[in-house]
Coordinates of C-alpha atoms in Angstrom, one line a residue:
Chain A
M1 CA -19.8 16.4 -0.1
N2 CA -20.8 19.9 1.0
I3 CA -19.9 22.9 -1.1
V4 CA -16.8 23.8 0.9
T5 CA -15.2 20.3 0.7
K6 CA -16.1 20.2 -3.0
A7 CA -14.3 23.5 -3.6
V8 CA -11.2 22.2 -1.7
A9 CA -11.3 19.0 -3.7
A10 CA -11.5 20.9 -7.0
E11 CA -8.6 23.1 -5.9
L12 CA -6.5 20.0 -5.1
S13 CA -7.3 18.5 -8.5
D14 CA -6.2 21.8 -10.2
R15 CA -3.0 21.8 -8.3
A16 CA -2.4 18.1 -9.2
R17 CA -3.1 18.8 -12.8
R18 CA -0.5 21.6 -12.9
A19 CA 2.1 19.3 -11.3
A20 CA 1.0 16.5 -13.7
K21 CA 1.6 18.7 -16.7
V22 CA 5.2 19.2 -15.7
A23 CA 5.6 15.5 -14.9
G24 CA 4.2 14.6 -18.2
E25 CA 6.7 16.7 -20.1
F26 CA 9.5 14.7 -18.7
A27 CA 7.9 11.3 -18.5
D28 CA 9.6 9.9 -21.6
A29 CA 13.0 11.2 -20.5
V30 CA 12.6 9.8 -17.0
D31 CA 11.6 6.4 -18.5
R32 CA 14.4 6.4 -21.1
E33 CA 17.2 7.4 -18.7
G34 CA 15.8 5.5 -15.7
R35 CA 16.2 8.6 -13.6
F36 CA 14.3 10.2 -10.7
P37 CA 11.4 12.3 -11.8
R38 CA 12.9 15.4 -10.3
E39 CA 10.8 17.9 -12.3
G40 CA 7.5 16.3 -11.4
M41 CA 8.4 15.9 -7.8
D42 CA 9.5 19.5 -7.5
A43 CA 6.2 20.6 -9.1
L44 CA 4.3 18.6 -6.4
K45 CA 6.4 20.3 -3.7
N46 CA 5.7 23.7 -5.3
E47 CA 2.0 23.0 -5.2
R48 CA 2.4 21.9 -1.6
L49 CA 0.9 18.5 -2.4
M50 CA 3.4 16.5 -0.3
S51 CA 1.7 17.5 3.0
I52 CA -2.1 17.4 2.1
Q53 CA -2.7 14.3 4.3
V54 CA -1.3 16.0 7.5
P55 CA -4.0 17.3 9.8
G56 CA -4.9 21.0 9.6
E57 CA -3.7 21.6 13.2
L58 CA -0.2 20.6 12.2
G59 CA -0.2 22.8 9.1
G60 CA -1.5 20.3 6.5
E61 CA -4.8 20.1 4.8
G62 CA -6.3 16.9 6.3
A63 CA -7.1 15.5 2.8
S64 CA -9.1 12.3 2.7
M65 CA -7.8 9.1 1.1
Q66 CA -10.2 9.7 -1.8
E67 CA -8.7 13.1 -2.5
I68 CA -5.1 11.7 -2.3
A69 CA -6.2 8.9 -4.7
E70 CA -7.5 11.5 -7.1
V71 CA -4.1 13.2 -7.1
C72 CA -2.5 9.8 -7.8
A73 CA -4.9 9.1 -10.6
I74 CA -4.1 12.5 -12.2
L75 CA -0.4 11.9 -11.9
G76 CA -0.7 8.4 -13.2
Q77 CA -2.1 9.8 -16.5
A78 CA 1.1 11.9 -16.9
C79 CA 4.0 10.0 -15.5
A80 CA 3.7 6.7 -13.7
S81 CA 7.1 7.0 -11.9
T82 CA 6.1 10.4 -10.5
A83 CA 2.7 9.0 -9.5
M84 CA 4.3 5.9 -7.8
T85 CA 6.8 8.0 -5.9
Y86 CA 4.1 10.3 -4.7
A87 CA 1.8 7.4 -3.7
M88 CA 4.6 5.6 -1.8
H89 CA 5.4 8.9 0.0
Q90 CA 1.7 9.2 1.0
I91 CA 1.6 5.6 2.3
Q92 CA 4.4 6.5 4.7
V93 CA 2.6 9.8 5.7
A94 CA -0.5 7.7 6.5
S95 CA 1.5 5.5 8.8
I96 CA 3.0 8.4 10.6
V97 CA -0.2 10.4 10.8
G98 CA -2.2 7.4 12.0
Y99 CA 0.2 5.6 14.2
S100 CA 2.5 8.1 16.0
G101 CA 0.0 8.5 18.9
N102 CA 1.0 11.3 21.2
S103 CA 4.6 11.4 20.1
A104 CA 5.8 15.0 20.1
W105 CA 8.7 14.2 17.9
H106 CA 6.5 12.8 15.2
A107 CA 4.1 15.8 15.4
D108 CA 7.1 18.1 15.0
F109 CA 8.2 16.1 12.0
L110 CA 4.8 16.4 10.4
K111 CA 4.9 20.2 10.9
R112 CA 8.3 20.1 9.2
L113 CA 6.8 18.0 6.4
C114 CA 4.4 20.8 5.7
D115 CA 7.0 23.6 5.9
E116 CA 9.6 21.9 3.8
Q117 CA 7.6 19.5 1.7
V118 CA 9.9 16.6 2.5
L119 CA 9.9 13.3 0.7
I120 CA 9.7 10.1 2.7
A121 CA 10.9 6.7 1.4
S122 CA 10.2 3.3 2.8
A123 CA 12.5 0.4 3.5
T124 CA 10.5 -2.8 4.2
S125 CA 12.2 -5.2 1.8
E126 CA 15.2 -7.1 3.2
A127 CA 17.4 -9.9 2.0
G128 CA 16.3 -13.2 3.5
I129 CA 12.7 -12.5 4.3
G130 CA 11.3 -14.0 1.0
G131 CA 9.4 -10.9 0.0
N132 CA 7.2 -10.9 3.1
L133 CA 7.3 -7.4 4.6
R134 CA 5.7 -8.7 7.8
N135 CA 9.1 -10.4 8.6
S136 CA 12.4 -8.7 9.5
V137 CA 15.8 -10.2 9.9
C138 CA 17.5 -7.1 11.2
A139 CA 16.8 -5.8 14.7
I140 CA 16.9 -2.3 16.1
E141 CA 19.5 -1.9 18.8
V142 CA 18.4 0.2 21.7
D143 CA 21.3 1.8 23.7
G144 CA 19.9 4.2 26.3
D145 CA 18.1 6.9 24.3
T146 CA 19.8 6.0 21.1
V147 CA 18.8 3.4 18.5
R148 CA 21.0 1.9 15.8
L149 CA 20.0 -0.1 12.8
E150 CA 21.8 -1.9 10.0
K151 CA 19.6 -3.4 7.3
D152 CA 20.4 -5.1 4.0
A153 CA 17.5 -3.5 2.1
T154 CA 17.0 -5.1 -1.3
V155 CA 14.9 -2.2 -2.4
I156 CA 14.6 1.4 -1.2
S157 CA 12.6 3.3 -3.8
Y158 CA 14.1 6.8 -4.4
G159 CA 16.2 6.2 -1.4
E160 CA 19.0 8.6 -2.3
M161 CA 16.5 11.4 -3.1
A162 CA 14.5 11.0 0.0
D163 CA 14.7 13.4 3.0
A164 CA 13.7 10.7 5.5
I165 CA 13.3 6.9 5.5
L166 CA 10.7 4.9 7.4
I167 CA 12.3 1.5 8.0
T168 CA 11.1 -1.7 9.6
S169 CA 13.0 -4.0 11.8
R170 CA 12.5 -6.5 14.6
A171 CA 11.6 -4.6 17.8
H172 CA 14.7 -5.8 19.7
K173 CA 17.4 -8.3 19.3
D174 CA 15.5 -11.2 20.9
A175 CA 12.2 -10.5 19.0
P176 CA 10.7 -13.0 16.6
P177 CA 10.7 -12.0 12.9
S178 CA 7.1 -10.8 13.0
D179 CA 7.5 -8.6 16.1
Q180 CA 8.4 -5.4 14.2
V181 CA 8.7 -1.7 14.7
S182 CA 8.9 1.2 12.2
T183 CA 11.5 3.9 12.8
L184 CA 11.7 7.2 10.9
F185 CA 15.3 8.2 10.2
L186 CA 16.1 11.7 8.9
K187 CA 18.7 12.4 6.2
G188 CA 22.0 12.9 7.9
Q189 CA 21.2 10.2 10.5
Y190 CA 21.9 7.3 8.0
T191 CA 24.2 6.2 5.3
L192 CA 23.2 4.2 2.2
E193 CA 25.7 1.8 0.7
H194 CA 24.6 1.1 -2.8
T195 CA 24.3 -2.7 -3.5
R196 CA 21.8 -3.3 -6.3
D197 CA 20.8 -1.4 -9.5
W198 CA 17.3 -0.7 -10.6
D199 CA 17.4 -1.3 -14.4
T200 CA 13.9 -2.5 -15.1
L201 CA 11.2 -3.0 -17.8
G202 CA 9.0 -0.2 -16.4
M203 CA 8.6 2.2 -13.5
R204 CA 12.2 3.1 -14.2
G205 CA 12.0 6.5 -12.5
T206 CA 11.3 5.2 -9.0
C207 CA 15.0 4.4 -8.8
S208 CA 14.3 1.4 -6.4
D209 CA 17.9 0.5 -5.9
G210 CA 19.2 -1.7 -3.1
Y211 CA 21.3 -0.5 -0.2
I212 CA 22.9 -1.4 3.1
F213 CA 21.2 1.0 5.4
R214 CA 23.1 2.1 8.5
G215 CA 21.5 4.6 10.9
E216 CA 21.6 6.0 14.3
A217 CA 18.9 8.2 15.8
P218 CA 17.2 9.2 19.1
K219 CA 14.9 6.4 20.4
E220 CA 11.8 8.6 20.2
Q221 CA 11.9 8.3 16.4
I222 CA 10.5 4.8 16.6
L223 CA 6.7 4.8 15.9
P224 CA 5.0 3.9 19.2
R225 CA 2.6 1.4 17.7
P226 CA 3.8 -2.0 16.5
F227 CA 4.3 -2.4 12.7
A228 CA 1.9 -5.4 12.8
E229 CA -0.9 -3.0 13.5
I230 CA 0.3 -0.4 11.0
A231 CA 0.5 -3.0 8.2
A232 CA -2.8 -4.7 9.0
E233 CA -4.8 -1.5 9.5
S234 CA -3.3 1.1 7.3
M235 CA -0.3 0.3 5.1
L236 CA -1.7 -2.6 3.0
A237 CA -5.1 -1.0 2.4
V238 CA -3.6 2.5 1.6
S239 CA -1.0 0.9 -0.7
H240 CA -3.6 -1.1 -2.7
L241 CA -5.9 1.9 -3.0
L242 CA -3.3 4.5 -4.0
W243 CA -1.6 2.1 -6.4
G244 CA -5.0 1.2 -7.8
A245 CA -5.7 4.9 -8.3
L246 CA -2.5 5.5 -10.2
W247 CA -2.8 2.3 -12.2
Y248 CA -6.3 3.5 -13.2
G249 CA -4.5 6.7 -14.3
I250 CA -2.1 4.8 -16.6
A251 CA -4.9 2.8 -18.2
A252 CA -7.1 5.9 -18.5
D253 CA -4.3 7.7 -20.5
A254 CA -3.9 4.7 -22.7
V255 CA -7.6 4.7 -23.5
N256 CA -7.4 8.5 -24.2
R257 CA -4.7 7.8 -26.7
A258 CA -6.7 5.0 -28.3
Q259 CA -9.7 7.2 -28.5
S260 CA -7.7 10.0 -30.2
F261 CA -6.5 7.4 -32.7
V262 CA -10.0 6.1 -33.5
R263 CA -11.3 9.7 -33.7
A264 CA -8.6 10.7 -36.1
A265 CA -9.3 7.7 -38.3
A266 CA -13.0 8.5 -38.2
R267 CA -12.4 12.1 -39.4
R268 CA -10.3 10.9 -42.3
Q269 CA -13.2 8.6 -43.5
P270 CA -16.5 10.2 -42.5
G271 CA -19.4 7.8 -42.7
S272 CA -17.5 4.6 -41.9
T273 CA -16.7 3.3 -38.4
P274 CA -12.9 2.7 -38.0
P275 CA -11.9 -0.9 -37.2
G276 CA -10.6 0.0 -33.7
A277 CA -13.9 1.6 -32.6
L278 CA -15.5 -1.6 -31.3
R279 CA -12.4 -2.6 -29.3
L280 CA -12.3 1.0 -27.9
A281 CA -15.8 0.5 -26.6
E282 CA -14.6 -2.7 -24.9
A283 CA -11.6 -1.0 -23.4
S284 CA -13.9 1.8 -22.1
S285 CA -16.1 -0.8 -20.4
L286 CA -13.0 -2.4 -18.7
L287 CA -11.7 0.9 -17.6
Q288 CA -15.0 1.6 -15.9
Q289 CA -14.7 -1.7 -14.1
V290 CA -11.2 -0.6 -12.8
K291 CA -12.6 2.7 -11.7
G292 CA -15.5 1.1 -10.0
N293 CA -13.3 -1.3 -8.2
V294 CA -11.0 1.5 -6.8
V295 CA -13.8 3.8 -5.9
A296 CA -15.7 1.1 -4.1
G297 CA -12.5 0.2 -2.2
L298 CA -12.0 3.9 -1.3
R299 CA -15.5 4.2 0.0
Q300 CA -15.1 1.1 2.1
F301 CA -11.8 2.5 3.5
E302 CA -13.5 5.8 4.4
E303 CA -16.3 3.9 6.3
A304 CA -13.8 1.8 8.2
K305 CA -10.9 4.2 8.8
T306 CA -11.9 5.3 12.3
D307 CA -12.6 1.8 13.5
A308 CA -9.6 -0.4 14.2
N309 CA -11.8 -3.5 14.3
K310 CA -13.3 -2.8 10.9
L311 CA -9.8 -2.1 9.5
S312 CA -8.4 -5.3 10.8
A313 CA -11.4 -7.4 9.8
M314 CA -10.9 -10.2 7.3
S315 CA -13.7 -8.9 5.1
F316 CA -11.9 -5.6 4.7
A317 CA -8.6 -7.4 4.0
V318 CA -10.2 -9.6 1.3
A319 CA -11.8 -6.5 -0.3
M320 CA -8.5 -4.6 -0.4
N321 CA -6.7 -7.6 -1.8
N322 CA -9.4 -7.9 -4.5
V323 CA -9.0 -4.2 -5.4
K324 CA -5.2 -4.8 -5.9
V325 CA -5.5 -8.1 -7.9
G326 CA -8.4 -6.9 -10.0
T327 CA -7.0 -3.6 -11.0
S328 CA -3.5 -4.8 -11.7
Q329 CA -4.7 -7.5 -14.0
T330 CA -7.3 -5.5 -15.9
I331 CA -5.1 -2.6 -16.7
L332 CA -2.9 -4.9 -18.7
T333 CA -5.9 -6.1 -20.7
I334 CA -7.0 -2.5 -21.3
I335 CA -3.6 -1.3 -22.5
N336 CA -3.3 -4.4 -24.7
H337 CA -6.6 -3.5 -26.3
C338 CA -5.4 0.1 -26.9
M339 CA -2.2 -1.3 -28.5
L340 CA -4.3 -3.3 -30.9
I341 CA -6.3 -0.2 -31.7
N342 CA -3.3 2.1 -32.2
G343 CA -1.3 -0.6 -34.1
I344 CA 2.2 0.3 -35.1
M345 CA 1.7 3.9 -34.0
G346 CA 1.1 2.6 -30.5
Y347 CA 4.0 0.2 -30.7
K348 CA 6.5 2.9 -31.8
N349 CA 8.0 5.3 -29.3
G350 CA 7.6 9.0 -29.8
T351 CA 4.2 9.2 -31.5
P352 CA 1.1 10.8 -29.9
Y353 CA -0.3 7.3 -29.7
S354 CA 2.7 5.5 -28.2
L355 CA 1.8 3.0 -25.5
G356 CA 5.1 1.2 -24.8
R357 CA 5.8 3.2 -21.6
H358 CA 2.2 2.6 -20.4
L359 CA 2.4 -1.1 -21.0
R360 CA 5.8 -1.5 -19.4
D361 CA 4.9 0.6 -16.3
A362 CA 1.6 -1.3 -16.0
H363 CA 3.5 -4.7 -15.9
S364 CA 4.9 -3.7 -12.5
A365 CA 1.4 -3.7 -11.0
Q366 CA 1.0 -7.5 -10.6
L367 CA 4.5 -7.8 -9.2
M368 CA 4.7 -5.2 -6.5
I369 CA 3.5 -7.4 -3.8
S370 CA 3.1 -10.4 -6.1
N371 CA -0.5 -11.1 -7.0
D372 CA 0.2 -14.8 -6.4
R373 CA 1.2 -14.0 -2.8
I374 CA -1.9 -11.9 -2.4
L375 CA -4.2 -14.6 -3.9
G376 CA -2.6 -17.1 -1.6
N377 CA -3.3 -14.8 1.4
T378 CA -6.9 -14.3 0.2
S379 CA -7.4 -18.0 -0.3
T380 CA -6.4 -18.7 3.3
M381 CA -8.9 -16.1 4.6
L382 CA -11.6 -17.5 2.4
L383 CA -11.3 -20.7 4.5
V384 CA -13.2 -18.9 7.3
H385 CA -14.4 -15.6 5.9
K386 CA -18.1 -15.4 5.0
Q387 CA -18.7 -13.2 2.0
D388 CA -21.1 -10.2 2.2
T389 CA -23.5 -10.8 -0.7
S390 CA -25.3 -7.5 -0.4
L391 CA -24.9 -5.1 -3.4
I392 CA -24.8 -1.7 -1.7
G393 CA -23.6 -2.9 1.8
Chain B
M1 CA -10.2 -28.3 31.3
S2 CA -11.1 -24.6 31.0
T3 CA -11.7 -23.0 27.7
A4 CA -8.4 -21.1 28.0
E5 CA -6.5 -24.3 28.7
T6 CA -7.9 -26.0 25.6
V7 CA -7.2 -22.9 23.5
R8 CA -3.7 -22.9 24.8
K9 CA -3.2 -26.6 23.7
I10 CA -4.6 -25.7 20.2
V11 CA -2.3 -22.6 20.0
A12 CA 0.6 -24.9 20.8
T13 CA -0.3 -27.3 18.0
H14 CA -1.5 -24.9 15.3
G15 CA -0.1 -21.5 16.2
K16 CA 3.3 -22.3 14.6
L17 CA 4.9 -19.8 17.1
P18 CA 8.7 -19.5 17.2
V19 CA 8.5 -19.5 21.0
D20 CA 7.3 -22.0 23.6
V21 CA 3.6 -21.3 24.3
G22 CA 4.3 -22.0 28.0
T23 CA 6.2 -18.7 28.1
I24 CA 3.1 -16.7 26.9
A25 CA 0.7 -15.4 29.5
D26 CA -3.1 -15.8 28.8
D27 CA -3.3 -12.1 28.0
G28 CA 0.1 -12.0 26.2
D29 CA 0.1 -10.7 22.6
L30 CA 0.2 -13.6 20.2
Y31 CA 1.1 -11.4 17.2
S32 CA 4.2 -10.1 19.0
A33 CA 5.0 -13.7 19.9
G34 CA 5.1 -14.4 16.1
L35 CA 1.5 -15.5 15.2
S36 CA 1.2 -15.0 11.4
S37 CA -2.0 -14.3 9.6
F38 CA -1.9 -17.7 7.9
A39 CA -1.4 -19.5 11.3
S40 CA -4.2 -17.5 12.8
V41 CA -6.6 -18.9 10.2
Q42 CA -5.4 -22.4 10.8
L43 CA -5.8 -21.8 14.5
M44 CA -9.4 -20.5 14.0
L45 CA -10.3 -23.6 11.9
A46 CA -8.9 -25.9 14.6
I47 CA -10.8 -24.1 17.3
E48 CA -14.1 -24.2 15.3
E49 CA -13.6 -28.0 15.0
E50 CA -12.7 -28.5 18.6
F51 CA -15.6 -26.5 20.1
D52 CA -18.0 -27.2 17.3
I53 CA -18.7 -23.5 16.8
E54 CA -18.5 -21.1 13.9
F55 CA -16.9 -17.6 14.2
P56 CA -19.3 -15.0 13.0
E57 CA -17.9 -12.4 10.5
T58 CA -17.9 -9.7 13.2
M59 CA -15.4 -11.6 15.2
L60 CA -13.0 -12.2 12.3
N61 CA -10.5 -9.4 13.2
R62 CA -7.1 -9.1 14.8
G63 CA -8.6 -8.3 18.3
T64 CA -10.2 -11.7 18.6
F65 CA -7.0 -13.6 18.0
A66 CA -4.7 -11.2 19.9
S67 CA -4.3 -13.4 23.0
I68 CA -5.3 -16.8 24.4
A69 CA -7.7 -15.0 26.8
S70 CA -9.4 -13.1 23.9
I71 CA -9.8 -16.3 21.9
A72 CA -11.3 -18.1 25.0
K73 CA -13.6 -15.2 25.6
A74 CA -14.8 -15.3 22.0
V75 CA -15.3 -19.1 22.2
D76 CA -17.4 -18.8 25.4
T77 CA -19.5 -16.0 23.9
I78 CA -20.2 -18.0 20.7
S79 CA -20.9 -21.2 22.6
A80 CA -23.4 -19.4 24.9
E81 CA -25.1 -17.8 21.9
Q82 CA -25.3 -21.1 20.1
Q83 CA -26.8 -22.9 23.1
A84 CA -29.3 -20.1 23.6
A85 CA -30.4 -20.3 20.0

C-alpha cells in the first residue's frame, strides 16, 4: 500500500466508524423490534459509503474488496443487521460493476447510485428451487424492448426499503433452470406482494420477508452477462468474503465485551487472575484464526479478480467455500467462550457484557447458504481438485 | 471415433442435461444448456477414466468445460503432453 491509498483507506475506516457508532446506538432496538436499521443505513448514506465500490470515472471511489470488507467488519462490531444489509448491497454492486459490460444504462445507474446513494436488494431465492440460487423457475418475458417478470421470491432482504432489486430468472421461457439472467428493476417498475414474514432468531433487522415480485422494465436493464458467470466468478466469492468480514466483526465485539469483563474482575481483585482469563486467551486465538481466514481469502480474491480463469478455477471456489464454512463455525465457538466468561451478565440483555444478540445473529452464518450444501459442493470438487500445499502460494 | 465424438457420448451419459445432447453444437455453451457444477465434475471423472488422463489444476475452470469442443481440445492437449513425457 502506498501512502495515498493508505490515507484513503484510513479515511474510509473513519467514515465507517462514524456510521457504525450510529448503527450501534440502535442495534438493540432494531433487534428487539425486528425492524430495518434505518438510522445506521442513513448514516452510511450520509458518509457516502454506498457507492465506494463504483469506479472513479462514474463518480465512485473504486474501493477494493479489502476496503469494503473492512467497512463490513467495522459495522459488524456495532450492528450485524446494518452490516449484513450493507454487505448484501455491495454484493449487488459488485455484480453490476463487474458484469454490465458496455451497457450505457447500467453505467448511468451507477452514476445515480453515487449521486443518490441508492440501496440495492437481491432476489435470488424462489419457491421450488430447493435453495439452489443457480436454478430459477420463473422466466423473464421479452416483449419487444420491454421485459416482464413475476417471481415467487421466498426471501427479499430489505425488499420494501430498497431503491432497486437485482433479480434472477431463466433467460427466456424455453431456457433450462440453470440458464439464468439478472435484471435490475428500479423502484416504481415493480410491485411486491407480501407473502412471508421474517420473524427470526437473529439478523432480525434485515427484514428478509417473502414477496411475489411483479415487474416491467426496458429490456436494456438485463445484465448482459449470464448469471452463471456472475455467480461463479463474483457473487459467491464476494458474498463469502464480505459475510466473513462482518461475522468476524460480530465475534470481535463479543471478545471485546469478554475482555472488558475479565479486566473489570482483575481490577476488583488485584494480584489474582480472574477465572475467565484463560478462556479469553483461547477466544483471542480463535478470533485470530477467523481474521487470518478472511484476510487470506481477500488476498486471494485481489490476486484473481482480473482473471476470469482464476476466478472460475476450482481451487478458488474451494478456498472461498472454506472461508465461509470455517468462519461461520468458529464465530459460534468464540461467542460461546465469551458467554462462559461473562456468565449471567452475558446471558442477560441490557448489560455492557450482553451477548445474546451476538450469539443469535451469529447463528445465521452457517445457514445463509447452508454449510451442508457448501460442504457437499466442496466434496464434489475435491474428487478432482488437487490441493495447493504451499504455505505462501 | 474423434475425441469430440467420444466426449459427446460421455456428455450424453454423465452431463445430466435437461436437453438432448444431439441439439447442442460442438461449440455450444454447455452451462447455458443446463450443465451443473456437480455434473461437470462427474463428467470430468468419466473423461479422465475414458482417456486415461488427469486434468491438471490449471485446467480445472469453467472455460475447459464450456463446450464439447473445449473439452475435446483439453483432452487432446493433455494426451499429447502425457505421450511426450
